[in-house]
CSV table of C-alpha atoms and ligand atoms in Angstrom, one decimal:
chain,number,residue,atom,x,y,z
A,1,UNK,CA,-19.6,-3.8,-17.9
A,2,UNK,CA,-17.6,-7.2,-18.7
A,3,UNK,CA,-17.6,-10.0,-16.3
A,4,UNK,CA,-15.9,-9.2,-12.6
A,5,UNK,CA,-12.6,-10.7,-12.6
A,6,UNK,CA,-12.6,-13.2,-10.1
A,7,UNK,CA,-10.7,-16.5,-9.3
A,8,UNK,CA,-11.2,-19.9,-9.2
A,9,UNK,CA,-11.9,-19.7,-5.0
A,10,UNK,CA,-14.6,-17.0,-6.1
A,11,UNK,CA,-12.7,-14.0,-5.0
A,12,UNK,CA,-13.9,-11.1,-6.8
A,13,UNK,CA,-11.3,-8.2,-7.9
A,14,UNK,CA,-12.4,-4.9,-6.9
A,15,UNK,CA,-9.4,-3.1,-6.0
A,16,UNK,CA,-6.2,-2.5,-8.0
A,17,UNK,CA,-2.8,-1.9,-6.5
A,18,UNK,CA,-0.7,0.0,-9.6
A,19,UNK,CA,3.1,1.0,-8.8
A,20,UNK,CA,4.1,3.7,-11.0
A,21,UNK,CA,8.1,3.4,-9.8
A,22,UNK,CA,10.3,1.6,-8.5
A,23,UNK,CA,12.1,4.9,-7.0
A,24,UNK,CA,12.2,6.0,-3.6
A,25,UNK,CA,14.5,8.8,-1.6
A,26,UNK,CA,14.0,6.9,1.7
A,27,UNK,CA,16.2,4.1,2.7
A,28,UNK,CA,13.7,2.2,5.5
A,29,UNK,CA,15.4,-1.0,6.8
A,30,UNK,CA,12.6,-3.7,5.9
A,31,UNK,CA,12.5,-2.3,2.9
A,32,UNK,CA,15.2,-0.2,0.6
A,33,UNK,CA,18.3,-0.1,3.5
A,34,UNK,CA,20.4,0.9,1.0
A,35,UNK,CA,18.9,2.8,-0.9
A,36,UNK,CA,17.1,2.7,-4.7
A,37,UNK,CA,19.5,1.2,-7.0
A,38,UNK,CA,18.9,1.5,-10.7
A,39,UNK,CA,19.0,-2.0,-12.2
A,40,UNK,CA,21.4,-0.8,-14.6
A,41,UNK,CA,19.3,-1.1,-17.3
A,42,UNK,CA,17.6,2.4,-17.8
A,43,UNK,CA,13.8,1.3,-16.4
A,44,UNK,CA,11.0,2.6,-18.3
A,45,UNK,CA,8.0,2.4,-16.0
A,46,UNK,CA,4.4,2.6,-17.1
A,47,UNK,CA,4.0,6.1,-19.6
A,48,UNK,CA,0.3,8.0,-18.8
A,49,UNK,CA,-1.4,6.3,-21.6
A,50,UNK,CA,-0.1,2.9,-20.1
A,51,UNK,CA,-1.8,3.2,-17.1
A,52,UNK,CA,-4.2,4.7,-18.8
A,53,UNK,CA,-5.5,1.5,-21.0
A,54,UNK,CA,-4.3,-1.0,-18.1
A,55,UNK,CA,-6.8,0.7,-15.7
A,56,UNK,CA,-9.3,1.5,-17.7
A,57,UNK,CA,-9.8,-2.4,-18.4
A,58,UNK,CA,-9.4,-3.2,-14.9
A,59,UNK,CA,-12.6,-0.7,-14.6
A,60,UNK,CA,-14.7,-2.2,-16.9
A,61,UNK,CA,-13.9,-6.0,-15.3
A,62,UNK,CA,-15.4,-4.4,-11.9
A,63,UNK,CA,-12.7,-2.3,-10.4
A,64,UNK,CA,-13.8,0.4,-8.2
A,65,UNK,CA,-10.8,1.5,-6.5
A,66,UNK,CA,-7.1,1.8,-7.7
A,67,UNK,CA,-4.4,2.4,-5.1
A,68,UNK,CA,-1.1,4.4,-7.0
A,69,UNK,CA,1.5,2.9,-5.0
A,70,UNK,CA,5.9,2.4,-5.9
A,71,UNK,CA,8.6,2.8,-4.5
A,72,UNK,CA,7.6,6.4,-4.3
A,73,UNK,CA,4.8,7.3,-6.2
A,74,UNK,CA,5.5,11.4,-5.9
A,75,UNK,CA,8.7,10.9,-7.4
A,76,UNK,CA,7.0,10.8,-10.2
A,77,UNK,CA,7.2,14.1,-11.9
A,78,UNK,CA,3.5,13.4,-13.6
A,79,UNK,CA,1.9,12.4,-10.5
A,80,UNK,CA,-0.8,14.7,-10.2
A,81,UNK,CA,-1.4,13.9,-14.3
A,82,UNK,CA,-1.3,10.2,-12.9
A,83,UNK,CA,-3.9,11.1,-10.2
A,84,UNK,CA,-6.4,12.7,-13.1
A,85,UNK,CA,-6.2,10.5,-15.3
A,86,UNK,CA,-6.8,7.5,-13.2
A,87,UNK,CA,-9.9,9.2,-11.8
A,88,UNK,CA,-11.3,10.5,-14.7
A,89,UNK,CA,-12.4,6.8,-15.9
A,90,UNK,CA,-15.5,5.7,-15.5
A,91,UNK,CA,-16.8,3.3,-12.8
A,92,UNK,CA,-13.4,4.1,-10.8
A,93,UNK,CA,-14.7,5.9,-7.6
A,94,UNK,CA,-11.9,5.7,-5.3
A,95,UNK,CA,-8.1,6.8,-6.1
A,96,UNK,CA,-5.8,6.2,-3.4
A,97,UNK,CA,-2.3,6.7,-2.9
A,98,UNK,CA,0.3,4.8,-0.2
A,99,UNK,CA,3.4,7.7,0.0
A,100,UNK,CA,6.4,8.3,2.6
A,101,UNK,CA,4.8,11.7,3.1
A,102,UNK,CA,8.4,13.7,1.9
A,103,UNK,CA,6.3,15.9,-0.7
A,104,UNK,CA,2.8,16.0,0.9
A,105,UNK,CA,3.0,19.2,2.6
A,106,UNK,CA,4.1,20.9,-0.5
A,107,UNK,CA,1.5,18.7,-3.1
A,108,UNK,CA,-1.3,17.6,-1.0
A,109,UNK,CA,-3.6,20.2,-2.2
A,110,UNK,CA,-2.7,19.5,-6.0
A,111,UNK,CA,-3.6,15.7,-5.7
A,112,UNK,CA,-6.7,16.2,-3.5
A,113,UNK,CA,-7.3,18.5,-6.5
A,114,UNK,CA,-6.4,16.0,-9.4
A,115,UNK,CA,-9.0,13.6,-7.8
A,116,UNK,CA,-7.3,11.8,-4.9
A,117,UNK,CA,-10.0,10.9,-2.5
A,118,UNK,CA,-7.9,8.6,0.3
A,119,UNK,CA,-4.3,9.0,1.3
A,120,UNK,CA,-2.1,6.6,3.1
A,121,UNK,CA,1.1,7.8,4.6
A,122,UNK,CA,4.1,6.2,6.2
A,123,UNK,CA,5.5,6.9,9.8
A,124,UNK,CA,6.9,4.5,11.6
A,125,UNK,CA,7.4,6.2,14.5
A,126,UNK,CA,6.9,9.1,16.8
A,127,UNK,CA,10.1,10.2,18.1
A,128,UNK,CA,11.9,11.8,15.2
A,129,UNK,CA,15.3,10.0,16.1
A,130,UNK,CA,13.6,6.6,15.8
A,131,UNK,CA,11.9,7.9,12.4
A,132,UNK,CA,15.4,8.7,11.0
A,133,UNK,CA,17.1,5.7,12.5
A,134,UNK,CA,14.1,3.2,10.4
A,135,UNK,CA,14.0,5.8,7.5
A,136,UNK,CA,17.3,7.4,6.6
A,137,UNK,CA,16.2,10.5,6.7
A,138,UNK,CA,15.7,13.7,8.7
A,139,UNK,CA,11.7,14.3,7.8
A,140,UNK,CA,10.1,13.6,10.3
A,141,UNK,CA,8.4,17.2,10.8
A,142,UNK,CA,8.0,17.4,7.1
A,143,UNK,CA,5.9,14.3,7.2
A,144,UNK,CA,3.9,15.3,10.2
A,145,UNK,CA,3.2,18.8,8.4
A,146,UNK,CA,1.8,16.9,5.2
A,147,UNK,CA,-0.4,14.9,7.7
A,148,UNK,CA,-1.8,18.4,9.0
A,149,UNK,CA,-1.9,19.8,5.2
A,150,UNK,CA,-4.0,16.8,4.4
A,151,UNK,CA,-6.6,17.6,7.0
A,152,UNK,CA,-6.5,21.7,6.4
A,153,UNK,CA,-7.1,21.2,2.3
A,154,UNK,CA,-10.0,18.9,3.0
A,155,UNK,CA,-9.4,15.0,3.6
A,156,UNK,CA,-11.5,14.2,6.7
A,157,UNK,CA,-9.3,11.1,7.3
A,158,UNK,CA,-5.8,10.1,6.7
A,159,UNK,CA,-4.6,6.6,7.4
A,160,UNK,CA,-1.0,5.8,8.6
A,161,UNK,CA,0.6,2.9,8.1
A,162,UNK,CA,3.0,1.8,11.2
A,163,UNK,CA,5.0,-1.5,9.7
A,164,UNK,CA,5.6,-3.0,13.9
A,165,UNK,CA,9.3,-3.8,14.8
A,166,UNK,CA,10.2,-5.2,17.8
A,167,UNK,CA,13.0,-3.2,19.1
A,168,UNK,CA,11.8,0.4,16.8
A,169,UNK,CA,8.5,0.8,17.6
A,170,UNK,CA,6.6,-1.6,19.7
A,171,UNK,CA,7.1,0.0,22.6
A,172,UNK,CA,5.4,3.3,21.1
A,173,UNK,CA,2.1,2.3,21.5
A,174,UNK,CA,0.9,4.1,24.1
A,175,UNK,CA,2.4,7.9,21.9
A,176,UNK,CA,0.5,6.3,18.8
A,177,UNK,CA,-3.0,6.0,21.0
A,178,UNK,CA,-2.5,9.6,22.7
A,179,UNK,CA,-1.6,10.6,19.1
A,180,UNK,CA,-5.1,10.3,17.8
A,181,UNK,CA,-7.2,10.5,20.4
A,182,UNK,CA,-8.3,14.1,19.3
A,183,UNK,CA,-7.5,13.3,15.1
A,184,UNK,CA,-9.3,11.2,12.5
A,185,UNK,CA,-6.4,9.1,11.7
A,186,UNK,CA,-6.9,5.6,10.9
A,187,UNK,CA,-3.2,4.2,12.7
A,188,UNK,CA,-3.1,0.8,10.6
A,189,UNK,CA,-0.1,-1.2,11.8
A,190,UNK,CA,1.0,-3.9,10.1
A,191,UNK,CA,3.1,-7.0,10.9
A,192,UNK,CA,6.9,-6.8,9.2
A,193,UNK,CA,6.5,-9.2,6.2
A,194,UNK,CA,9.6,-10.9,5.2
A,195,UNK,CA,10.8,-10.6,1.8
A,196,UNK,CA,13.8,-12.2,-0.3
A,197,UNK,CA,16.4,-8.7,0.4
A,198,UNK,CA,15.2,-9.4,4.6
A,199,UNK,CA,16.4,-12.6,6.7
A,200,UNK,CA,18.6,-11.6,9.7
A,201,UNK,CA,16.6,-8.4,10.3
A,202,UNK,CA,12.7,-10.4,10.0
A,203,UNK,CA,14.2,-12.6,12.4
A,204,UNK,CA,15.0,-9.7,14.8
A,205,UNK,CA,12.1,-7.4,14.5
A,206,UNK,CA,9.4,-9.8,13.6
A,207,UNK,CA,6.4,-9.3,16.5
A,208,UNK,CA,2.7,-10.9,16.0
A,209,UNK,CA,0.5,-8.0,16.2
A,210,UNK,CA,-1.9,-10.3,18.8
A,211,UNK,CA,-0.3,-8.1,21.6
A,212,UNK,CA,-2.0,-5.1,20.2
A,213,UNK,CA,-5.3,-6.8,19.3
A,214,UNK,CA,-5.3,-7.7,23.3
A,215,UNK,CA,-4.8,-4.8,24.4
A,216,UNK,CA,-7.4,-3.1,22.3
A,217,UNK,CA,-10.1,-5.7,23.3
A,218,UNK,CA,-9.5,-5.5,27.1
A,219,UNK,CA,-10.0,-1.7,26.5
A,220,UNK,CA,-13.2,-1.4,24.7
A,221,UNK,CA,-12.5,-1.1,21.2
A,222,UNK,CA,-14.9,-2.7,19.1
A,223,UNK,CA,-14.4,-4.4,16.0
A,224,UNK,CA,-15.8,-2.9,12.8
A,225,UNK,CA,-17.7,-4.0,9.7
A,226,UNK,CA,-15.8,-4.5,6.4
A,227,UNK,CA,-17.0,-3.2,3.2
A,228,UNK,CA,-16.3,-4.5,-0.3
A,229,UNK,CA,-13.1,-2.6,-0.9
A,230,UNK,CA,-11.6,-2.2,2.2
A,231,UNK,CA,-7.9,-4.2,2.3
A,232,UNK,CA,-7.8,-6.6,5.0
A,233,UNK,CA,-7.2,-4.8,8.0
A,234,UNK,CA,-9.4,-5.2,11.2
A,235,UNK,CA,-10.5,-1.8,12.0
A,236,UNK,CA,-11.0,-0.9,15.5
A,237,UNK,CA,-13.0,2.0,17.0
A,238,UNK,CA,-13.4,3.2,20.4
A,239,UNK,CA,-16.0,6.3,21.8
A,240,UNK,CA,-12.9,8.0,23.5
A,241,UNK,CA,-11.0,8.0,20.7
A,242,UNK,CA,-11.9,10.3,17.3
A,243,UNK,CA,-9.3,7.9,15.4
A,244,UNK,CA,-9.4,4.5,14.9
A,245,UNK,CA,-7.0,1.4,14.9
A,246,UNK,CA,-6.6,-1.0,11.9
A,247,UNK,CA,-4.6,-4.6,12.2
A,248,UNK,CA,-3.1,-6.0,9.3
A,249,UNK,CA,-1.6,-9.3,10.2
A,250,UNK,CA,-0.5,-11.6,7.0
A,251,UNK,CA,0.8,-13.8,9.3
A,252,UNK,CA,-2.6,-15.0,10.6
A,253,UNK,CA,-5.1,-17.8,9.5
A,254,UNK,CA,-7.3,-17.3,6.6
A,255,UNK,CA,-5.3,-13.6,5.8
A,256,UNK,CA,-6.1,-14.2,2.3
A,257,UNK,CA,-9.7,-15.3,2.4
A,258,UNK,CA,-10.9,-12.1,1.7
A,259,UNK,CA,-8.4,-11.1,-0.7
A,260,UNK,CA,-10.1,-9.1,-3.4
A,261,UNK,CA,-6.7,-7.2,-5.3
A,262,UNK,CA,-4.8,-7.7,-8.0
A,263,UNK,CA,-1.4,-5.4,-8.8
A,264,UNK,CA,0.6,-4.4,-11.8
A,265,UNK,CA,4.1,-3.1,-11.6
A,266,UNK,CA,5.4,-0.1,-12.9
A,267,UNK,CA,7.1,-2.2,-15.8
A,268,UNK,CA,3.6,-3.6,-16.3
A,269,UNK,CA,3.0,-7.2,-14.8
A,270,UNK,CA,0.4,-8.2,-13.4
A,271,UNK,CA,1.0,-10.1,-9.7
A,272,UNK,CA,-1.7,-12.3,-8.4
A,273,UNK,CA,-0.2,-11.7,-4.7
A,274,UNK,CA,2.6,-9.3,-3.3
A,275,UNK,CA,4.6,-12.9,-2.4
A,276,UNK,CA,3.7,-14.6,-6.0
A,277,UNK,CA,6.3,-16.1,-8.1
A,278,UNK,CA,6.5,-14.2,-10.9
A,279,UNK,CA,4.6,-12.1,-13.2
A,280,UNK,CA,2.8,-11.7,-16.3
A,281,UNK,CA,3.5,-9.3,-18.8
A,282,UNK,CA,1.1,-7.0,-19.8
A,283,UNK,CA,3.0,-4.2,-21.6
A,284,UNK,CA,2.6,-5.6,-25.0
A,285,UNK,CA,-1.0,-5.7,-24.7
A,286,UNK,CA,-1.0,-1.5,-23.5
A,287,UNK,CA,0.1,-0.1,-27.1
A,288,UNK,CA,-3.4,0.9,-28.4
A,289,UNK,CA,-6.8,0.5,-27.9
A,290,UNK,CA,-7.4,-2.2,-30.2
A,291,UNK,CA,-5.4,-4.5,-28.3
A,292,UNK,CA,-8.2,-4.3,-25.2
A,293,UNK,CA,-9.7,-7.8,-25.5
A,294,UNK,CA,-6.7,-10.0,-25.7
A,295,UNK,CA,-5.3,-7.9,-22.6
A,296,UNK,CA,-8.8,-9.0,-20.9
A,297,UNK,CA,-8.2,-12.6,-22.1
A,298,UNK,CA,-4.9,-12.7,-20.8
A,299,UNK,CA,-6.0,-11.3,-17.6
A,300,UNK,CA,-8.7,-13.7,-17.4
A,301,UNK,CA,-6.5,-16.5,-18.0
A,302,UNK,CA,-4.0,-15.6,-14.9
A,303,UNK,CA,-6.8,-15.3,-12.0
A,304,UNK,CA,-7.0,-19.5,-12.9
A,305,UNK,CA,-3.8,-19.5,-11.4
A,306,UNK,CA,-3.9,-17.2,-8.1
A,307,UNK,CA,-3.0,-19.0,-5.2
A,308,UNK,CA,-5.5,-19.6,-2.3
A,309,UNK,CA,-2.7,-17.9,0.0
A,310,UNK,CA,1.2,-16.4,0.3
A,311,UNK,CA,2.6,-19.6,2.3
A,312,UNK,CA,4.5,-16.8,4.2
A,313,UNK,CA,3.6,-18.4,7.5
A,314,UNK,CA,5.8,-21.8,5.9
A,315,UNK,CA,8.4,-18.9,5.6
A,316,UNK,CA,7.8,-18.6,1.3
A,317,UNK,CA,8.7,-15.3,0.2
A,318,UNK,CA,8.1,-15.5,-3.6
A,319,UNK,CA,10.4,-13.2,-5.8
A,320,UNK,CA,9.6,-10.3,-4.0
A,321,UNK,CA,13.1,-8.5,-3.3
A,322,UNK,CA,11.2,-5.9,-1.3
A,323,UNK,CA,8.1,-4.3,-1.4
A,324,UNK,CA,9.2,-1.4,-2.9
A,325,UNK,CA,9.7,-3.5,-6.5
A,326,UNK,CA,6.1,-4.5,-6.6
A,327,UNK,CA,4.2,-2.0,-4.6
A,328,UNK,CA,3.7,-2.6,-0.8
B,401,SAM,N1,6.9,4.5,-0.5
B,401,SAM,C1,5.6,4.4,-0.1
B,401,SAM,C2,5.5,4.3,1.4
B,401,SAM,O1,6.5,3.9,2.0
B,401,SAM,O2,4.4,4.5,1.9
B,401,SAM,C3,4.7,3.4,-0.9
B,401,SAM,C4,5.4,2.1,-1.1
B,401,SAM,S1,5.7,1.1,0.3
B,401,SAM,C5,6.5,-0.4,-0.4
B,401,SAM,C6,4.1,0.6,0.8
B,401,SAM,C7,3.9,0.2,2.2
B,401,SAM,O3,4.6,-1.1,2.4
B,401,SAM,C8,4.5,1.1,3.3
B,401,SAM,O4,3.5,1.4,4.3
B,401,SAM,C9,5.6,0.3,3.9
B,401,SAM,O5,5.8,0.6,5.3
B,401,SAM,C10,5.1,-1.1,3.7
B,401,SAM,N2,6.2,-2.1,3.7
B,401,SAM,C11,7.3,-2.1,3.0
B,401,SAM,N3,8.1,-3.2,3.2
B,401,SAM,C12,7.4,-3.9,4.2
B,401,SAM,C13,7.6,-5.2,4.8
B,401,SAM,N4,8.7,-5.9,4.6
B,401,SAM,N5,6.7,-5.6,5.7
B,401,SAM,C14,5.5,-4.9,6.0
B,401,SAM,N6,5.3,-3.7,5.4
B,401,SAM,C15,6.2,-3.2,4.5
B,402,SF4,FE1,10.7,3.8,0.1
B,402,SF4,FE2,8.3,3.1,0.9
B,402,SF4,FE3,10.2,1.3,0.8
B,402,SF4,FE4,10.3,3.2,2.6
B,402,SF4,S1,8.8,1.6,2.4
B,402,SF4,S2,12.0,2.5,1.3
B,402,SF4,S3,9.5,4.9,1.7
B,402,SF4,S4,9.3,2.4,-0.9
């Protein structure tokens, strides 16, 4: 194996975030509100021999695990080919997707199948008028279903990602703790992050999630070890409960001190951050095989200049739009 990427704060790059679109069929108000809209441009997002090269050179700098993220990543029509592929290189032991759960009930099996080994879905919320008021669409039980596919076809844990807003969902926490007391669902929820598309709406829903993190330390939860790959949530277990409770709060000191991703986009630039400036092109460097090296070099070259954090507490948003152009 080549040298472990790292940077110049001696943060070493295990984990790869890859979008492979940009597309999504949800319209969820932090995030798309109105919708995916083609650029105009026809975009050509990575092909399967792309993705191919670009991960198997992030395996052989010391990447274990590679998260297939978008906009939508099921949109894809070669998904499950995506999903193979990926975890048929060497050295890559975990493949793990971040979907809105619309084609999980229907797919789940095929993935799990194709070599998925973690799944992270979306749902926002528990009462299905509050899911369709944040999402734009009517599916919630279609969502919930894939959950309970996921389970039946063999995952022993599904994680769900709960993005907190104020006036949506805040209140819900008590339905989200009853929820999985009796299920092995990691209930991550994460702290609205505001992006360049989101001003007037941050500003509204915003909430710190320190109200949770009290509540769960005045009930007995207990705070759990992190190992090398996991992202940065603080995971939280509890006897009573079979799940568990994560806290992802980018708003909080030293949030990137354990940083240890990097993420390409499904046109094929590599971010340092999801908040970053801009980004470097890779897909010259994906063509053949021969071109390996220089895309390792190049690579190399850009962890000199990954920032020590986001500045999204000084209100810096980078270039992101949303996070659906980069890959939440
Ligand atoms: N479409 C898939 C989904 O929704 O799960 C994957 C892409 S989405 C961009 C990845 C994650 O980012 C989702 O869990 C979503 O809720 C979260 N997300 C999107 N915009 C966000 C924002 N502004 N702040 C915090 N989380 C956000
Ligand atoms: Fe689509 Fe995911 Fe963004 Fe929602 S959060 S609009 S599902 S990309």
């Amino acid at each position: 194996m080549a040298q472990q990427f790292e940077d110049k704060f001696c943060r070493k790059f295990s984990y790869l975030r890859l979008s492979v679109t940009d597309v999504c069929n949800f319209k969820c108000s932090y995030c798309l509100p109105n919708g995916y809209r083609p650029d105009g441009i026809k975009s050509r997002f990575l092909s399967l021999s792309e993705i191919e090269r670009v991960v198997r050179v992030f395996a052989d700098c010391g990447t274990s695990k590679v998260r297939i993220t978008g906009g939508e990543p099921s949109m894809r029509k070669d998904f499950v080919d995506i999903i193979h592929s990926v975890a048929a290189i060497p050295r890559i032991s975990k493949v793990a997707t971040t979907t809105n759960g619309y084609r999980m009930e229907k797919q789940v099996e095929q993935w799990r199948n194709a070599g998925l080994t973690d799944i992270n879905v979306s749902l926002d919320s528990l009462e299905p008028r509050m899911f369709r008021l944040i999402t734009g669409e009517n599916k919630f039980r279609q969502v919930m279903n894939g959950i309970e596919k996921a389970f039946e076809v063999g995952f022993a844990k599904v994680k769900v990602n709960v993005v907190l807003m104020k006036e949506h969902n805040a209140k819900e926490l008590p339905l989200f703790l009853e929820w999985i007391k009796t299920r092995p669902i990691q209930l991550r929820f994460i702290e609205l992050m505001q992006t360049g598309d989101m001003d007037e709406f941050f500003n509204k829903q915003h909430v710190s999630g320190a109200s949770i993190l009290n509540h769960l330390i005045a009930n007995g939860w207990i705070l759990e070890n992190r190992s090398q790959n996991d992202g940065p949530a603080q995971v939280y277990s509890h006897p009573d409960y079979r799940g568990e409770i994560g806290l992802i709060m980018p708003y909080s000191k030293d949030f990137c001190s354990s940083c240890n991703r990097l993420r390409v986009s499904a046109l094929g630039k590599l971010h340092m951050c999801l908040f970053g400036d801009y980004g470097v092109e890779l897909r010259d460097l994906l063509q053949s095989d021969e071109q390996r090296d220089a895309l390792v070099k190049r690579i190399r070259a850009q962890l000199n200049n990954k920032s020590v954090s986001h500045f999204l507490q000084d209100g810096h948003t980078g270039m992101t739009p949303h996070l659906a152009s980069i890959g939440g």
